[in-house]
Each structure stands twice: as C-alpha cells, then as structure tokens.
Amino acid sequence: MARAICLRALTGAAKTRQQLADLLARRGIPDDAATAVLDRFGEVGLIDDAAFARAWVTSRQAGRGLARRALRAELRAKGVDGEEAEQALAEVDDDDERAAARRLVERRLSSLRRVDRPTATRRLIGMLARKGYSGGLAAGVVRDVLDETGFGTDDPDPDLHDPDLLARPAWDT
C-alpha cells in the first residue's frame, strides 16, 4: 500500500523524502513500513532530495525570480536538509540574483508609469522584498533601473504640453 501511494505521488512531480513521509503518515501507514518503502525508493533513485533541490532552485529562480533567501525557505518547507539545500543554492550567485531582480523590476515598471517616483520605488522594493531580496540589493536595483529609464525625472505627461497633439481630435492620435 505504501509503495502504491508513493508511486502515485511521484507520477505527477518529483517529491522529497519528507513530503512522501508526510503523505504516508496522513494516510495512516505505519512508520516502519513507510521507512522501508522510502529507503528502497532512495536506493533505486526514485527519491533524490539533492536532485530535487537543484531542479527546484533552477526552476523557481529562473521562472519566478526568487532570491536565495526565499528559495532556502521553500526548500526547508519541502523537507530538504541544510547541506543539500545549500549545495543547490550555491548554483545561484550574486550576479544571477541581481539580474533576476533587475528583470522583475523592468517587467513591472510599465505598469507603474502613472505613479510618481517615490511611489514606484516603494512598490518595486516591496515586490522584491516579497521575493526574498535584501533591502540593499532591492533599493540599488530599483534606483539603477529608474535612473537608466529616466523614470520620474521628466514631465509626467508631456502630451499635455504638445499643442499639435491637443489640436487633433482624439480618434486621430
């Protein structure tokens, strides 16, 4: 029974040993039977927490732009131990983290065109903080992107001062 439960769970996506142990406990499988099945699955390579951690870090860092701190917390919640988690997190260096933060800010910036610079700065830093970035890194990346794009340094709506644009009918613009 424990074997069938684990195989079914592993069909959808890779799982950590801890996730499978928790599943077996919820299903009422005795500890000794669960341990025997989990040990065997580990021996044959169906459970590999180190590989799970590497894949998780790669996927979540690239896809969601999460910082190492957030990735570490997610791995801990999935039951990946400290050493395996740290080895997986070592694949993400400071440059990768900064580049991911920059992509997140650049992607979000277009939706903030109607707010002033302090509001945009606060919202962008908050977004990065929720993704696990440190305050210093977040503030630096936001400042750099806003400076490079000239966000908030020019007239908030230059079209208001263009007499040619104002003279044309709205459907003509």
JSON list of C-alpha atoms in Angstrom, two decimals:
[
{"chain": "A", "resi": 1, "resn": "MET", "atom": "CA", "xyz": [0.00, 0.00, 0.00]},
{"chain": "A", "resi": 2, "resn": "ALA", "atom": "CA", "xyz": [2.79, 2.47, 0.94]},
{"chain": "A", "resi": 3, "resn": "ARG", "atom": "CA", "xyz": [4.59, 1.66, -2.29]},
{"chain": "A", "resi": 4, "resn": "ALA", "atom": "CA", "xyz": [1.48, 2.38, -4.40]},
{"chain": "A", "resi": 5, "resn": "ILE", "atom": "CA", "xyz": [0.85, 5.68, -2.58]},
{"chain": "A", "resi": 6, "resn": "CYS", "atom": "CA", "xyz": [4.42, 6.83, -3.20]},
{"chain": "A", "resi": 7, "resn": "LEU", "atom": "CA", "xyz": [4.42, 5.79, -6.85]},
{"chain": "A", "resi": 8, "resn": "ARG", "atom": "CA", "xyz": [1.15, 7.63, -7.44]},
{"chain": "A", "resi": 9, "resn": "ALA", "atom": "CA", "xyz": [2.53, 10.75, -5.74]},
{"chain": "A", "resi": 10, "resn": "LEU", "atom": "CA", "xyz": [5.73, 10.64, -7.78]},
{"chain": "A", "resi": 11, "resn": "THR", "atom": "CA", "xyz": [3.82, 10.33, -11.04]},
{"chain": "A", "resi": 12, "resn": "GLY", "atom": "CA", "xyz": [2.77, 13.99, -11.03]},
{"chain": "A", "resi": 13, "resn": "ALA", "atom": "CA", "xyz": [6.05, 15.59, -9.95]},
{"chain": "A", "resi": 14, "resn": "ALA", "atom": "CA", "xyz": [9.22, 14.88, -8.05]},
{"chain": "A", "resi": 15, "resn": "LYS", "atom": "CA", "xyz": [8.86, 14.89, -4.27]},
{"chain": "A", "resi": 16, "resn": "THR", "atom": "CA", "xyz": [11.27, 14.99, -1.36]},
{"chain": "A", "resi": 17, "resn": "ARG", "atom": "CA", "xyz": [11.59, 12.18, 1.11]},
{"chain": "A", "resi": 18, "resn": "GLN", "atom": "CA", "xyz": [9.92, 14.37, 3.74]},
{"chain": "A", "resi": 19, "resn": "GLN", "atom": "CA", "xyz": [6.93, 15.13, 1.51]},
{"chain": "A", "resi": 20, "resn": "LEU", "atom": "CA", "xyz": [6.38, 11.43, 0.88]},
{"chain": "A", "resi": 21, "resn": "ALA", "atom": "CA", "xyz": [6.84, 10.60, 4.57]},
{"chain": "A", "resi": 22, "resn": "ASP", "atom": "CA", "xyz": [4.22, 13.22, 5.47]},
{"chain": "A", "resi": 23, "resn": "LEU", "atom": "CA", "xyz": [1.85, 11.80, 2.84]},
{"chain": "A", "resi": 24, "resn": "LEU", "atom": "CA", "xyz": [2.27, 8.28, 4.17]},
{"chain": "A", "resi": 25, "resn": "ALA", "atom": "CA", "xyz": [1.69, 9.46, 7.74]},
{"chain": "A", "resi": 26, "resn": "ARG", "atom": "CA", "xyz": [-1.53, 11.23, 6.70]},
{"chain": "A", "resi": 27, "resn": "ARG", "atom": "CA", "xyz": [-2.70, 8.02, 5.03]},
{"chain": "A", "resi": 28, "resn": "GLY", "atom": "CA", "xyz": [-2.10, 6.08, 8.25]},
{"chain": "A", "resi": 29, "resn": "ILE", "atom": "CA", "xyz": [0.81, 3.96, 7.04]},
{"chain": "A", "resi": 30, "resn": "PRO", "atom": "CA", "xyz": [2.87, 2.59, 9.98]},
{"chain": "A", "resi": 31, "resn": "ASP", "atom": "CA", "xyz": [6.27, 4.23, 10.44]},
{"chain": "A", "resi": 32, "resn": "ASP", "atom": "CA", "xyz": [8.26, 1.04, 9.89]},
{"chain": "A", "resi": 33, "resn": "ALA", "atom": "CA", "xyz": [6.52, 0.30, 6.58]},
{"chain": "A", "resi": 34, "resn": "ALA", "atom": "CA", "xyz": [6.91, 3.92, 5.45]},
{"chain": "A", "resi": 35, "resn": "THR", "atom": "CA", "xyz": [10.61, 3.92, 6.32]},
{"chain": "A", "resi": 36, "resn": "ALA", "atom": "CA", "xyz": [11.21, 0.67, 4.45]},
{"chain": "A", "resi": 37, "resn": "VAL", "atom": "CA", "xyz": [9.50, 1.94, 1.29]},
{"chain": "A", "resi": 38, "resn": "LEU", "atom": "CA", "xyz": [11.21, 5.33, 1.44]},
{"chain": "A", "resi": 39, "resn": "ASP", "atom": "CA", "xyz": [14.62, 3.73, 1.97]},
{"chain": "A", "resi": 40, "resn": "ARG", "atom": "CA", "xyz": [14.08, 1.45, -1.03]},
{"chain": "A", "resi": 41, "resn": "PHE", "atom": "CA", "xyz": [12.88, 4.33, -3.21]},
{"chain": "A", "resi": 42, "resn": "GLY", "atom": "CA", "xyz": [16.01, 6.24, -2.23]},
{"chain": "A", "resi": 43, "resn": "GLU", "atom": "CA", "xyz": [18.25, 3.28, -3.12]},
{"chain": "A", "resi": 44, "resn": "VAL", "atom": "CA", "xyz": [16.79, 2.94, -6.61]},
{"chain": "A", "resi": 45, "resn": "GLY", "atom": "CA", "xyz": [16.84, 6.72, -7.23]},
{"chain": "A", "resi": 46, "resn": "LEU", "atom": "CA", "xyz": [13.12, 7.45, -7.18]},
{"chain": "A", "resi": 47, "resn": "ILE", "atom": "CA", "xyz": [13.73, 9.83, -4.27]},
{"chain": "A", "resi": 48, "resn": "ASP", "atom": "CA", "xyz": [16.73, 12.15, -4.58]},
{"chain": "A", "resi": 49, "resn": "ASP", "atom": "CA", "xyz": [16.49, 15.25, -2.41]},
{"chain": "A", "resi": 50, "resn": "ALA", "atom": "CA", "xyz": [19.69, 16.75, -3.84]},
{"chain": "A", "resi": 51, "resn": "ALA", "atom": "CA", "xyz": [18.43, 16.48, -7.42]},
{"chain": "A", "resi": 52, "resn": "PHE", "atom": "CA", "xyz": [15.03, 17.79, -6.32]},
{"chain": "A", "resi": 53, "resn": "ALA", "atom": "CA", "xyz": [16.70, 20.81, -4.68]},
{"chain": "A", "resi": 54, "resn": "ARG", "atom": "CA", "xyz": [18.80, 21.61, -7.75]},
{"chain": "A", "resi": 55, "resn": "ALA", "atom": "CA", "xyz": [15.79, 21.40, -10.06]},
{"chain": "A", "resi": 56, "resn": "TRP", "atom": "CA", "xyz": [13.63, 23.42, -7.68]},
{"chain": "A", "resi": 57, "resn": "VAL", "atom": "CA", "xyz": [16.21, 26.20, -7.36]},
{"chain": "A", "resi": 58, "resn": "THR", "atom": "CA", "xyz": [16.79, 26.37, -11.11]},
{"chain": "A", "resi": 59, "resn": "SER", "atom": "CA", "xyz": [13.08, 26.44, -11.89]},
{"chain": "A", "resi": 60, "resn": "ARG", "atom": "CA", "xyz": [11.96, 28.90, -9.22]},
{"chain": "A", "resi": 61, "resn": "GLN", "atom": "CA", "xyz": [14.89, 31.27, -9.64]},
{"chain": "A", "resi": 62, "resn": "ALA", "atom": "CA", "xyz": [14.51, 31.46, -13.41]},
{"chain": "A", "resi": 63, "resn": "GLY", "atom": "CA", "xyz": [10.73, 31.34, -13.60]},
{"chain": "A", "resi": 64, "resn": "ARG", "atom": "CA", "xyz": [9.64, 33.38, -10.58]},
{"chain": "A", "resi": 65, "resn": "GLY", "atom": "CA", "xyz": [12.82, 35.36, -9.96]},
{"chain": "A", "resi": 66, "resn": "LEU", "atom": "CA", "xyz": [13.07, 34.30, -6.33]},
{"chain": "A", "resi": 67, "resn": "ALA", "atom": "CA", "xyz": [16.11, 35.25, -4.27]},
{"chain": "A", "resi": 68, "resn": "ARG", "atom": "CA", "xyz": [18.22, 32.67, -2.43]},
{"chain": "A", "resi": 69, "resn": "ARG", "atom": "CA", "xyz": [16.56, 33.55, 0.87]},
{"chain": "A", "resi": 70, "resn": "ALA", "atom": "CA", "xyz": [13.09, 32.73, -0.46]},
{"chain": "A", "resi": 71, "resn": "LEU", "atom": "CA", "xyz": [14.38, 29.59, -2.20]},
{"chain": "A", "resi": 72, "resn": "ARG", "atom": "CA", "xyz": [16.02, 28.42, 1.05]},
{"chain": "A", "resi": 73, "resn": "ALA", "atom": "CA", "xyz": [12.72, 28.86, 2.90]},
{"chain": "A", "resi": 74, "resn": "GLU", "atom": "CA", "xyz": [10.82, 26.92, 0.23]},
{"chain": "A", "resi": 75, "resn": "LEU", "atom": "CA", "xyz": [13.33, 24.07, 0.29]},
{"chain": "A", "resi": 76, "resn": "ARG", "atom": "CA", "xyz": [13.15, 23.92, 4.08]},
{"chain": "A", "resi": 77, "resn": "ALA", "atom": "CA", "xyz": [9.36, 23.74, 3.88]},
{"chain": "A", "resi": 78, "resn": "LYS", "atom": "CA", "xyz": [9.68, 20.83, 1.43]},
{"chain": "A", "resi": 79, "resn": "GLY", "atom": "CA", "xyz": [11.95, 18.96, 3.84]},
{"chain": "A", "resi": 80, "resn": "VAL", "atom": "CA", "xyz": [15.30, 19.36, 2.07]},
{"chain": "A", "resi": 81, "resn": "ASP", "atom": "CA", "xyz": [18.07, 19.35, 4.66]},
{"chain": "A", "resi": 82, "resn": "GLY", "atom": "CA", "xyz": [20.57, 22.17, 5.08]},
{"chain": "A", "resi": 83, "resn": "GLU", "atom": "CA", "xyz": [23.56, 20.74, 3.22]},
{"chain": "A", "resi": 84, "resn": "GLU", "atom": "CA", "xyz": [21.62, 19.65, 0.13]},
{"chain": "A", "resi": 85, "resn": "ALA", "atom": "CA", "xyz": [19.77, 22.95, 0.06]},
{"chain": "A", "resi": 86, "resn": "GLU", "atom": "CA", "xyz": [22.99, 24.96, 0.34]},
{"chain": "A", "resi": 87, "resn": "GLN", "atom": "CA", "xyz": [24.62, 22.98, -2.48]},
{"chain": "A", "resi": 88, "resn": "ALA", "atom": "CA", "xyz": [21.65, 23.72, -4.73]},
{"chain": "A", "resi": 89, "resn": "LEU", "atom": "CA", "xyz": [21.60, 27.39, -3.71]},
{"chain": "A", "resi": 90, "resn": "ALA", "atom": "CA", "xyz": [25.31, 27.70, -4.47]},
{"chain": "A", "resi": 91, "resn": "GLU", "atom": "CA", "xyz": [24.39, 27.47, -8.15]},
{"chain": "A", "resi": 92, "resn": "VAL", "atom": "CA", "xyz": [22.79, 30.93, -7.86]},
{"chain": "A", "resi": 93, "resn": "ASP", "atom": "CA", "xyz": [25.46, 33.59, -7.44]},
{"chain": "A", "resi": 94, "resn": "ASP", "atom": "CA", "xyz": [25.17, 37.29, -6.66]},
{"chain": "A", "resi": 95, "resn": "ASP", "atom": "CA", "xyz": [25.17, 38.25, -10.35]},
{"chain": "A", "resi": 96, "resn": "ASP", "atom": "CA", "xyz": [22.32, 35.82, -11.10]},
{"chain": "A", "resi": 97, "resn": "GLU", "atom": "CA", "xyz": [20.32, 37.22, -8.21]},
{"chain": "A", "resi": 98, "resn": "ARG", "atom": "CA", "xyz": [20.91, 40.84, -9.27]},
{"chain": "A", "resi": 99, "resn": "ALA", "atom": "CA", "xyz": [19.99, 40.04, -12.89]},
{"chain": "A", "resi": 100, "resn": "ALA", "atom": "CA", "xyz": [16.77, 38.32, -11.81]},
{"chain": "A", "resi": 101, "resn": "ALA", "atom": "CA", "xyz": [15.82, 41.28, -9.61]},
{"chain": "A", "resi": 102, "resn": "ARG", "atom": "CA", "xyz": [16.52, 43.64, -12.50]},
{"chain": "A", "resi": 103, "resn": "ARG", "atom": "CA", "xyz": [14.29, 41.63, -14.87]},
{"chain": "A", "resi": 104, "resn": "LEU", "atom": "CA", "xyz": [11.47, 41.70, -12.33]},
{"chain": "A", "resi": 105, "resn": "VAL", "atom": "CA", "xyz": [11.74, 45.48, -11.93]},
{"chain": "A", "resi": 106, "resn": "GLU", "atom": "CA", "xyz": [11.92, 46.10, -15.67]},
{"chain": "A", "resi": 107, "resn": "ARG", "atom": "CA", "xyz": [8.89, 43.89, -16.27]},
{"chain": "A", "resi": 108, "resn": "ARG", "atom": "CA", "xyz": [6.83, 45.63, -13.59]},
{"chain": "A", "resi": 109, "resn": "LEU", "atom": "CA", "xyz": [7.90, 49.17, -14.45]},
{"chain": "A", "resi": 110, "resn": "SER", "atom": "CA", "xyz": [5.49, 49.67, -17.34]},
{"chain": "A", "resi": 111, "resn": "SER", "atom": "CA", "xyz": [2.52, 49.19, -15.02]},
{"chain": "A", "resi": 112, "resn": "LEU", "atom": "CA", "xyz": [3.78, 52.00, -12.77]},
{"chain": "A", "resi": 113, "resn": "ARG", "atom": "CA", "xyz": [4.02, 54.78, -15.37]},
{"chain": "A", "resi": 114, "resn": "ARG", "atom": "CA", "xyz": [1.13, 56.71, -13.83]},
{"chain": "A", "resi": 115, "resn": "VAL", "atom": "CA", "xyz": [2.63, 56.97, -10.33]},
{"chain": "A", "resi": 116, "resn": "ASP", "atom": "CA", "xyz": [5.37, 59.25, -9.06]},
{"chain": "A", "resi": 117, "resn": "ARG", "atom": "CA", "xyz": [8.93, 58.06, -8.49]},
{"chain": "A", "resi": 118, "resn": "PRO", "atom": "CA", "xyz": [8.72, 57.63, -4.68]},
{"chain": "A", "resi": 119, "resn": "THR", "atom": "CA", "xyz": [5.57, 55.52, -5.01]},
{"chain": "A", "resi": 120, "resn": "ALA", "atom": "CA", "xyz": [7.08, 53.42, -7.80]},
{"chain": "A", "resi": 121, "resn": "THR", "atom": "CA", "xyz": [10.26, 52.96, -5.74]},
{"chain": "A", "resi": 122, "resn": "ARG", "atom": "CA", "xyz": [8.29, 51.83, -2.70]},
{"chain": "A", "resi": 123, "resn": "ARG", "atom": "CA", "xyz": [6.17, 49.38, -4.69]},
{"chain": "A", "resi": 124, "resn": "LEU", "atom": "CA", "xyz": [9.12, 47.90, -6.57]},
{"chain": "A", "resi": 125, "resn": "ILE", "atom": "CA", "xyz": [11.22, 47.45, -3.43]},
{"chain": "A", "resi": 126, "resn": "GLY", "atom": "CA", "xyz": [8.22, 45.82, -1.73]},
{"chain": "A", "resi": 127, "resn": "MET", "atom": "CA", "xyz": [7.79, 43.42, -4.64]},
{"chain": "A", "resi": 128, "resn": "LEU", "atom": "CA", "xyz": [11.46, 42.42, -4.46]},
{"chain": "A", "resi": 129, "resn": "ALA", "atom": "CA", "xyz": [11.29, 42.04, -0.68]},
{"chain": "A", "resi": 130, "resn": "ARG", "atom": "CA", "xyz": [8.37, 39.62, -1.03]},
{"chain": "A", "resi": 131, "resn": "LYS", "atom": "CA", "xyz": [10.52, 37.57, -3.39]},
{"chain": "A", "resi": 132, "resn": "GLY", "atom": "CA", "xyz": [13.28, 37.36, -0.78]},
{"chain": "A", "resi": 133, "resn": "TYR", "atom": "CA", "xyz": [15.67, 40.10, -1.87]},
{"chain": "A", "resi": 134, "resn": "SER", "atom": "CA", "xyz": [17.57, 42.09, 0.73]},
{"chain": "A", "resi": 135, "resn": "GLY", "atom": "CA", "xyz": [16.68, 45.74, 1.18]},
{"chain": "A", "resi": 136, "resn": "GLY", "atom": "CA", "xyz": [20.07, 46.94, -0.02]},
{"chain": "A", "resi": 137, "resn": "LEU", "atom": "CA", "xyz": [20.02, 44.91, -3.22]},
{"chain": "A", "resi": 138, "resn": "ALA", "atom": "CA", "xyz": [16.41, 45.82, -3.93]},
{"chain": "A", "resi": 139, "resn": "ALA", "atom": "CA", "xyz": [16.98, 49.54, -3.40]},
{"chain": "A", "resi": 140, "resn": "GLY", "atom": "CA", "xyz": [20.10, 49.51, -5.58]},
{"chain": "A", "resi": 141, "resn": "VAL", "atom": "CA", "xyz": [18.47, 47.65, -8.45]},
{"chain": "A", "resi": 142, "resn": "VAL", "atom": "CA", "xyz": [15.33, 49.82, -8.34]},
{"chain": "A", "resi": 143, "resn": "ARG", "atom": "CA", "xyz": [17.38, 53.03, -8.26]},
{"chain": "A", "resi": 144, "resn": "ASP", "atom": "CA", "xyz": [19.57, 51.85, -11.17]},
{"chain": "A", "resi": 145, "resn": "VAL", "atom": "CA", "xyz": [16.61, 50.86, -13.36]},
{"chain": "A", "resi": 146, "resn": "LEU", "atom": "CA", "xyz": [14.66, 54.04, -12.60]},
{"chain": "A", "resi": 147, "resn": "ASP", "atom": "CA", "xyz": [17.73, 56.20, -13.30]},
{"chain": "A", "resi": 148, "resn": "GLU", "atom": "CA", "xyz": [18.55, 54.37, -16.55]},
{"chain": "A", "resi": 149, "resn": "THR", "atom": "CA", "xyz": [14.99, 54.68, -17.83]},
{"chain": "A", "resi": 150, "resn": "GLY", "atom": "CA", "xyz": [14.64, 58.27, -16.67]},
{"chain": "A", "resi": 151, "resn": "PHE", "atom": "CA", "xyz": [11.55, 57.33, -14.67]},
{"chain": "A", "resi": 152, "resn": "GLY", "atom": "CA", "xyz": [10.10, 60.29, -12.77]},
{"chain": "A", "resi": 153, "resn": "THR", "atom": "CA", "xyz": [12.67, 62.79, -13.98]},
{"chain": "A", "resi": 154, "resn": "ASP", "atom": "CA", "xyz": [10.69, 64.26, -16.84]},
{"chain": "A", "resi": 155, "resn": "ASP", "atom": "CA", "xyz": [7.26, 65.73, -17.20]},
{"chain": "A", "resi": 156, "resn": "PRO", "atom": "CA", "xyz": [4.74, 63.11, -16.04]},
{"chain": "A", "resi": 157, "resn": "ASP", "atom": "CA", "xyz": [2.53, 63.72, -19.07]},
{"chain": "A", "resi": 158, "resn": "PRO", "atom": "CA", "xyz": [4.38, 65.53, -21.87]},
{"chain": "A", "resi": 159, "resn": "ASP", "atom": "CA", "xyz": [1.36, 65.22, -24.19]},
{"chain": "A", "resi": 160, "resn": "LEU", "atom": "CA", "xyz": [-0.44, 67.88, -22.12]},
{"chain": "A", "resi": 161, "resn": "HIS", "atom": "CA", "xyz": [2.02, 70.47, -23.43]},
{"chain": "A", "resi": 162, "resn": "ASP", "atom": "CA", "xyz": [2.03, 69.45, -27.11]},
{"chain": "A", "resi": 163, "resn": "PRO", "atom": "CA", "xyz": [-0.26, 71.93, -28.90]},
{"chain": "A", "resi": 164, "resn": "ASP", "atom": "CA", "xyz": [-0.27, 69.88, -32.11]},
{"chain": "A", "resi": 165, "resn": "LEU", "atom": "CA", "xyz": [-1.50, 66.81, -30.26]},
{"chain": "A", "resi": 166, "resn": "LEU", "atom": "CA", "xyz": [-4.16, 68.75, -28.36]},
{"chain": "A", "resi": 167, "resn": "ALA", "atom": "CA", "xyz": [-5.46, 70.36, -31.59]},
{"chain": "A", "resi": 168, "resn": "ARG", "atom": "CA", "xyz": [-6.12, 66.98, -33.21]},
{"chain": "A", "resi": 169, "resn": "PRO", "atom": "CA", "xyz": [-9.32, 65.03, -32.49]},
{"chain": "A", "resi": 170, "resn": "ALA", "atom": "CA", "xyz": [-8.89, 62.12, -30.07]},
{"chain": "A", "resi": 171, "resn": "TRP", "atom": "CA", "xyz": [-9.58, 59.48, -32.73]},
{"chain": "A", "resi": 172, "resn": "ASP", "atom": "CA", "xyz": [-6.70, 60.89, -34.77]},
{"chain": "A", "resi": 173, "resn": "THR", "atom": "CA", "xyz": [-3.98, 60.31, -32.15]}
]
